[in-house]
Tab-separated table of C-alpha atoms and ligand atoms in Angstrom:
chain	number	residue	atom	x	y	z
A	514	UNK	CA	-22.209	-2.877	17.826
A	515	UNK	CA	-23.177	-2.697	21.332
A	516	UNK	CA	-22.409	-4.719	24.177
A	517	UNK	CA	-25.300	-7.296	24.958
A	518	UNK	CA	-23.448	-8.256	29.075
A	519	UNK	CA	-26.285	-10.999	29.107
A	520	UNK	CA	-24.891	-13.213	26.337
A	521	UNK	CA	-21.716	-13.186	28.385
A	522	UNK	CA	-23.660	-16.108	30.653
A	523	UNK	CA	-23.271	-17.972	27.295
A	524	UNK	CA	-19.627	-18.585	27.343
A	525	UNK	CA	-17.322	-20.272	30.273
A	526	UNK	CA	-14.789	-17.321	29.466
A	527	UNK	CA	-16.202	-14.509	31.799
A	528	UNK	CA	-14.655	-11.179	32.577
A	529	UNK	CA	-12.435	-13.028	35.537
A	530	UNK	CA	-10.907	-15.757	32.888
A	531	UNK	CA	-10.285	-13.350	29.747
A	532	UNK	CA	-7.220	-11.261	31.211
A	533	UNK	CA	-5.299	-14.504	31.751
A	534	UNK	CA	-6.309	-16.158	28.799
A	535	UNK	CA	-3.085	-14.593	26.793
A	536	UNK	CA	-0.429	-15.794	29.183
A	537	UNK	CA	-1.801	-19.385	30.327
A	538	UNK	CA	-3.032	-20.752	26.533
A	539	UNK	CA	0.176	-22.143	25.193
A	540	UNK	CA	0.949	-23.968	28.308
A	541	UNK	CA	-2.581	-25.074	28.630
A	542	UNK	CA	-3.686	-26.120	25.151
A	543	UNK	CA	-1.102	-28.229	23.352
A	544	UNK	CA	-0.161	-27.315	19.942
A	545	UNK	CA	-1.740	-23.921	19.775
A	546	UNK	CA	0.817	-21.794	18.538
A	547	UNK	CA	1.388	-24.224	15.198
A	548	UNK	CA	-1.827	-24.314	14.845
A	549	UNK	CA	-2.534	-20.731	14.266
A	550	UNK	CA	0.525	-20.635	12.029
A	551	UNK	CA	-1.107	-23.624	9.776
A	552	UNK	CA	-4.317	-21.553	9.531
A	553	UNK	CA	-2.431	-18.872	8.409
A	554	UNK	CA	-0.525	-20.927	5.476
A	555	UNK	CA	-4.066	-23.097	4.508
A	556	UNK	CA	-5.848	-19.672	4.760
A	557	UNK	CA	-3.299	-17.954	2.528
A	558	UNK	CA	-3.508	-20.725	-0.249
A	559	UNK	CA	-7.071	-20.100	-0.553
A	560	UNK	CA	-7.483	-16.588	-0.962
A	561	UNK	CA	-6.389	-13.702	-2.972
A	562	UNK	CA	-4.763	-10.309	-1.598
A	563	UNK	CA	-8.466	-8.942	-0.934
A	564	UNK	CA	-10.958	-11.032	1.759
A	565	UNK	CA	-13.174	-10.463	4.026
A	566	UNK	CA	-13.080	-13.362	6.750
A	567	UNK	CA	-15.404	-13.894	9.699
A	568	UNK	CA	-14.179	-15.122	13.096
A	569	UNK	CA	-16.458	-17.423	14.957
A	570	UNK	CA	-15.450	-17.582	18.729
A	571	UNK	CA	-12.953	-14.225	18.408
A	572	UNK	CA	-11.442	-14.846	22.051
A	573	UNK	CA	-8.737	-12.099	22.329
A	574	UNK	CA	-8.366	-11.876	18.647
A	575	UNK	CA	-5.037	-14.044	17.620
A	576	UNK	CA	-6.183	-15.228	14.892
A	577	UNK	CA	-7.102	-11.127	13.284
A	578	UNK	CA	-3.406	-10.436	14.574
A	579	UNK	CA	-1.622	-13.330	12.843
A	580	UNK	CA	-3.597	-13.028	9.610
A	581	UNK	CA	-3.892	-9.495	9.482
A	582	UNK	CA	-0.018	-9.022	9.464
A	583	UNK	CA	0.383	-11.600	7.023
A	584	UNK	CA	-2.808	-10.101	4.485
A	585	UNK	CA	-2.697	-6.030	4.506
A	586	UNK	CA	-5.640	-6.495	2.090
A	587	UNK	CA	-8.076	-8.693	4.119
A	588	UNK	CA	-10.432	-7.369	7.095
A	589	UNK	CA	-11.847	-9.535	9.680
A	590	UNK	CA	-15.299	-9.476	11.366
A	591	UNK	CA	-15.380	-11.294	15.044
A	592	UNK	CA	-17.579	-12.074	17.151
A	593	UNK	CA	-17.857	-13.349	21.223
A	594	UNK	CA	-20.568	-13.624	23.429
A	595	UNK	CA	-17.718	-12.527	25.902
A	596	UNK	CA	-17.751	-9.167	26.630
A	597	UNK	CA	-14.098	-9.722	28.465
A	598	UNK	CA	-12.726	-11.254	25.909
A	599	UNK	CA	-13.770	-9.068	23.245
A	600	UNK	CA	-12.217	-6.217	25.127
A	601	UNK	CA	-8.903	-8.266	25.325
A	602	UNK	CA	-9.355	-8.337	21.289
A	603	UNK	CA	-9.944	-4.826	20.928
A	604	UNK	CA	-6.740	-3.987	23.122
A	605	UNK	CA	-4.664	-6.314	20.881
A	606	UNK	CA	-6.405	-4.363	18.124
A	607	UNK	CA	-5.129	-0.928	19.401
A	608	UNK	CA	-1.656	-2.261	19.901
A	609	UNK	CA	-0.872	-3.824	16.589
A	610	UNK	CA	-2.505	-1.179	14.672
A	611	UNK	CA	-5.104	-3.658	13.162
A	612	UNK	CA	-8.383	-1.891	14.219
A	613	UNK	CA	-9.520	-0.157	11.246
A	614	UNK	CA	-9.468	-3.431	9.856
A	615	UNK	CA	-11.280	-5.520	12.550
A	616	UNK	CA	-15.193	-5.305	13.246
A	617	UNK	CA	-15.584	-6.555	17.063
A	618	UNK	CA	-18.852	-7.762	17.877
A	619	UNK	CA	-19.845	-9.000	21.219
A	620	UNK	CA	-22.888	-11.742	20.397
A	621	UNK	CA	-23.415	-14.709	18.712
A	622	UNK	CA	-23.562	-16.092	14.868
A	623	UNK	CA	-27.595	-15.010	14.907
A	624	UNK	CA	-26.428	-11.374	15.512
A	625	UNK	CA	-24.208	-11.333	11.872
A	626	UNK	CA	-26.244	-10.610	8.789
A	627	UNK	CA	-27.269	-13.578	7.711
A	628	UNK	CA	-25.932	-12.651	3.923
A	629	UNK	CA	-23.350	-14.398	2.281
A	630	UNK	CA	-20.329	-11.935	2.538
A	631	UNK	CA	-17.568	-13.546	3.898
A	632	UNK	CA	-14.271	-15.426	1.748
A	633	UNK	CA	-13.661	-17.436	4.560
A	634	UNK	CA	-14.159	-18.497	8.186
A	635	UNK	CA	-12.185	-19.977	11.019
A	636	UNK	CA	-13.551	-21.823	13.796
A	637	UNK	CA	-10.611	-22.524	16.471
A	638	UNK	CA	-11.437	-24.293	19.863
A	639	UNK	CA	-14.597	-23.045	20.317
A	640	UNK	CA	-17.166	-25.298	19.013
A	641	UNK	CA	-16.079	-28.084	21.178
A	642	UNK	CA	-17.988	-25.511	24.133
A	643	UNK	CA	-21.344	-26.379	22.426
A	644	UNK	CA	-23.704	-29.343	23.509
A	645	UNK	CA	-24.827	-31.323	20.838
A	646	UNK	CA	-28.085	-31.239	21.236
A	647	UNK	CA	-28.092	-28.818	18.187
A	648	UNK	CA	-26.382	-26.126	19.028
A	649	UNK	CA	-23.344	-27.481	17.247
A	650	UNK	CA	-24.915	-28.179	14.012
A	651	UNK	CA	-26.459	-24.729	15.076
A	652	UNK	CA	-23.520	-22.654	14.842
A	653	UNK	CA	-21.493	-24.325	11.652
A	654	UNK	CA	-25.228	-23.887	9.888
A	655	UNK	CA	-25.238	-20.306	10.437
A	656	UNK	CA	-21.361	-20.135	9.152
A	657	UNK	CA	-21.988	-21.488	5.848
A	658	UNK	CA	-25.183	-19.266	5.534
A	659	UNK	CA	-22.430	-16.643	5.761
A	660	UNK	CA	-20.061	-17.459	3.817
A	661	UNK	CA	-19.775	-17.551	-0.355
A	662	UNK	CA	-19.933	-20.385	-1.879
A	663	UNK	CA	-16.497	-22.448	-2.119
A	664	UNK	CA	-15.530	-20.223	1.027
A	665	UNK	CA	-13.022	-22.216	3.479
A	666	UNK	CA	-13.659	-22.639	7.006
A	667	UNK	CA	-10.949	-23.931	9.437
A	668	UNK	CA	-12.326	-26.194	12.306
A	669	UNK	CA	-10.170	-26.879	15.490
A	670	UNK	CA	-11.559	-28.931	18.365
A	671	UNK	CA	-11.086	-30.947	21.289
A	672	UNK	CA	-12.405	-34.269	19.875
A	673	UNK	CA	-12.918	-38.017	20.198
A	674	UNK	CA	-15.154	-40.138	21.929
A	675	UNK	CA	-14.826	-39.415	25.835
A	676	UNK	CA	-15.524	-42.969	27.047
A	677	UNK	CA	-12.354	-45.137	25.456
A	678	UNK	CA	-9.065	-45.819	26.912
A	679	UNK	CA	-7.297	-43.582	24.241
A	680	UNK	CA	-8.944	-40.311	25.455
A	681	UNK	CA	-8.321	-41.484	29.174
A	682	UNK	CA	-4.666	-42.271	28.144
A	683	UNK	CA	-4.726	-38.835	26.272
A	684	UNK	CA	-6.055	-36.315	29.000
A	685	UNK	CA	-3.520	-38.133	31.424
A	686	UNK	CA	-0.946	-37.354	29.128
A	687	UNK	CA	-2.520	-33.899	28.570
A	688	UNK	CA	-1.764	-32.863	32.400
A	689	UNK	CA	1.782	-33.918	32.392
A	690	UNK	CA	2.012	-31.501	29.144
A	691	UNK	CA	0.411	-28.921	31.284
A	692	UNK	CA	2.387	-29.321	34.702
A	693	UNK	CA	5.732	-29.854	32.394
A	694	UNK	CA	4.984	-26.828	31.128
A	695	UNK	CA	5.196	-24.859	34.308
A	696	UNK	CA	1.572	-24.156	35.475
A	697	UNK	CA	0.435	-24.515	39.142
A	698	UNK	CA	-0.595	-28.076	39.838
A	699	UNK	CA	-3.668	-26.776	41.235
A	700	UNK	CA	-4.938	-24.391	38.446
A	701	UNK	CA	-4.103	-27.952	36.105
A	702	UNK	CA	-6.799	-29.322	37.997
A	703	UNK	CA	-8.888	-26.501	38.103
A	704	UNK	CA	-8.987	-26.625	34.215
A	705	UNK	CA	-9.790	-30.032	34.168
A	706	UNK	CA	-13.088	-29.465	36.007
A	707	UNK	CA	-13.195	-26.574	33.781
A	708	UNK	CA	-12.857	-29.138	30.777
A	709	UNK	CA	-15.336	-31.376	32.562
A	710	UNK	CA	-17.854	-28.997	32.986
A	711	UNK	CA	-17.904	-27.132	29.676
A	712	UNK	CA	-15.993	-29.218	27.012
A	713	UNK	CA	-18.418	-31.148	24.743
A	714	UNK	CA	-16.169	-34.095	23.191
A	715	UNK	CA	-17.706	-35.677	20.073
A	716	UNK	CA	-15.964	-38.238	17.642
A	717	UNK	CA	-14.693	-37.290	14.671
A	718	UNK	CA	-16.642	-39.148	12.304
A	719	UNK	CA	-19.393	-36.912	14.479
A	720	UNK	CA	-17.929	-33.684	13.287
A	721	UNK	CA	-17.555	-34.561	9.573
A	722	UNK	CA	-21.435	-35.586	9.814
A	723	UNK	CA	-22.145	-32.080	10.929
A	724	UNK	CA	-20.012	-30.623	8.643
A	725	UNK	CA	-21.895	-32.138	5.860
A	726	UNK	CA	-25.008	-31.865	7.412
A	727	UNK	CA	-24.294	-28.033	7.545
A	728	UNK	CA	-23.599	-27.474	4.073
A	729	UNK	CA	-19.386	-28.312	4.081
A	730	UNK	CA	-17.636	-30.521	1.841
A	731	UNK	CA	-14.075	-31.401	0.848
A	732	UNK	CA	-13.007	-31.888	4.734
A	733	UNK	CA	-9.134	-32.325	5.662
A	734	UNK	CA	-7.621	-33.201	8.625
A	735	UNK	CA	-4.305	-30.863	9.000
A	736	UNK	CA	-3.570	-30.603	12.431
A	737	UNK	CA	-3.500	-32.586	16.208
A	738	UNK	CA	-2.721	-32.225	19.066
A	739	UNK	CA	-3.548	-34.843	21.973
A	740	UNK	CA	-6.717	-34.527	21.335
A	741	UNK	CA	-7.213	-31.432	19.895
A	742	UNK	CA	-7.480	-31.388	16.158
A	743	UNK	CA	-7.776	-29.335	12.752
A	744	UNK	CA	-9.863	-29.555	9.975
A	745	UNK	CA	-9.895	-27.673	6.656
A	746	UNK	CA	-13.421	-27.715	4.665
A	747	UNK	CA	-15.436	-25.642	2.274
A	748	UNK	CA	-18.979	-24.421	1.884
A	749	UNK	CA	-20.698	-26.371	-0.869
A	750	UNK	CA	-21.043	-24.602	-4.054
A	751	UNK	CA	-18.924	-23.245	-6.874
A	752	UNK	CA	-16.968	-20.079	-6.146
B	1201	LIG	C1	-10.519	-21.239	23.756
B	1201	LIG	S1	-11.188	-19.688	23.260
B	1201	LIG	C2	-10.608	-19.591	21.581
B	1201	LIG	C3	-10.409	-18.181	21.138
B	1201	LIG	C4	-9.657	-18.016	19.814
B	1201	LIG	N1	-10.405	-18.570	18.708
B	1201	LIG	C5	-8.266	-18.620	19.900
B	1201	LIG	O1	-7.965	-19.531	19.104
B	1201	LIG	O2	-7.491	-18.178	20.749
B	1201	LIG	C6	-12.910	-20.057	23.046
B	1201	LIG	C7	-13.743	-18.840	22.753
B	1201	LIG	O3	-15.031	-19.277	22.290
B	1201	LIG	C8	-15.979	-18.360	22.772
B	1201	LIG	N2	-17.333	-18.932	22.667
B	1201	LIG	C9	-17.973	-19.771	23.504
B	1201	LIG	N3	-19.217	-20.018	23.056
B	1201	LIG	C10	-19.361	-19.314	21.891
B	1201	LIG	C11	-20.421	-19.133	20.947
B	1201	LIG	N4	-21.594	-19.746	21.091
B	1201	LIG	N5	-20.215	-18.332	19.882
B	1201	LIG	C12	-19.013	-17.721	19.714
B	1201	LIG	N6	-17.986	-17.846	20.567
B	1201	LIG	C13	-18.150	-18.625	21.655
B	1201	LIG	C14	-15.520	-18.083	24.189
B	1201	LIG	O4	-16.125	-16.937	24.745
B	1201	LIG	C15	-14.022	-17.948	23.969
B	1201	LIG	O5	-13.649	-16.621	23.695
């Protein structure tokens, strides 16, 4: 597909943020490493040797990598509104020999046929960029219109309610992590007024009523982090 540049505007990760995404995300985002290697485990109980999974918020394509290895039989379609990052996924596509496999599409959910063709879907820290004023509920709606019915879809997302002594306690915590973990002190606090800026935090019991709202049932809670978390569900309907 072609590049659309103007839906870059749509994302926080811009052409300056995407080449350092690779080497900064495990010190900046607790957890992140098991959590890909859960996906791939909940992912692999769930489907057969043959799938066809789509990739909501592709980033630089970790998720194609990890699952592709593990699945010679399942191809991936992602998609990005950033152009930067989508060329970081399509390098990491040339080097591990996974491109034949991976469709890269920089644009949003609307942009996908809207036909139910995909076995499964994962979700990982991007939703948590969306306001929700709708374009949460926005975005998991247009996943289950794409996937089969009984399809999985892994959630992960910085969560809770933002205004209670636990998620103060937690994103205090959260910076030691990050400083202990050898970043500059002053890019920590540049990613906090990143967080500030463009993380939407919503409380849990707020994501399962989307979920449901969007057509998912059957939620589980596998993974956290501070307070990032993981959620396993599945599009309503017999597979
Ligand atoms: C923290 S990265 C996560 C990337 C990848 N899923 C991972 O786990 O490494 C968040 C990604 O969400 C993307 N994003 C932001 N808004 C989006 C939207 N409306 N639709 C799809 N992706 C979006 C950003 O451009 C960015 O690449």
């Amino acid at each position: 597909m072609t590049a659309k540049p103007d839906k870059e505007k749509k994302t926080p990760f811009d052409a300056e943020r995407a080449p350092r995404y690779d080497s900064t995300i495990q010190a900046v985002m607790p957890g992140y490493q098991s959590l890909h290697a859960l996906v791939k485990f909940l992912l692999a109980d769930c489907l057969g040797d043959e799938a066809h999974l789509l990739i909501a918020g592709v980033g630089t394509g970790l998720e194609i990598e990890i699952l592709g290895n593990a699945n010679p039989g399942w191809r991936f379609t992602g998609f990005d509104p950033s152009e930067g990052m989508i060329d970081q996924a399509k390098a990491r596509m040339d080097r591990t020999g996974l491109a034949e496999r991976a469709r890269l599409v920089v644009g949003a959910i609307d942009d996908l046929d809207p036909a139910p063709a995909f076995d499964a879907a994962t979700l990982l820290l991007v939703m948590h960029f969306l306001p929700d004023n709708g374009a949460k509920l926005a975005m998991l709606k247009g996943i289950a219109q794409r996937l089969k019915p009984g399809a999985p879809l892994v959630l992960a997302d910085l969560h809770g309610a933002s205004d209670t002594a636990r998620h103060a306690r937690l994103m205090k915590v959260w910076r030691h992590w990050q400083l202990a973990h050898g970043l500059d002190p002053e890019d920590v606090e540049k990613g906090f007024r990143f967080i500030a800026k463009n993380v939407h935090f919503v409380p849990e019991t707020r994501l399962f009523a989307l979920l449901h709202e969007a057509g998912f049932t059957g939620i589980e809670h596998f993974h956290q982090a501070f307070l990032a978390g993981g959620w396993l569900a599945f599009r309503h309907g017999r597979s």
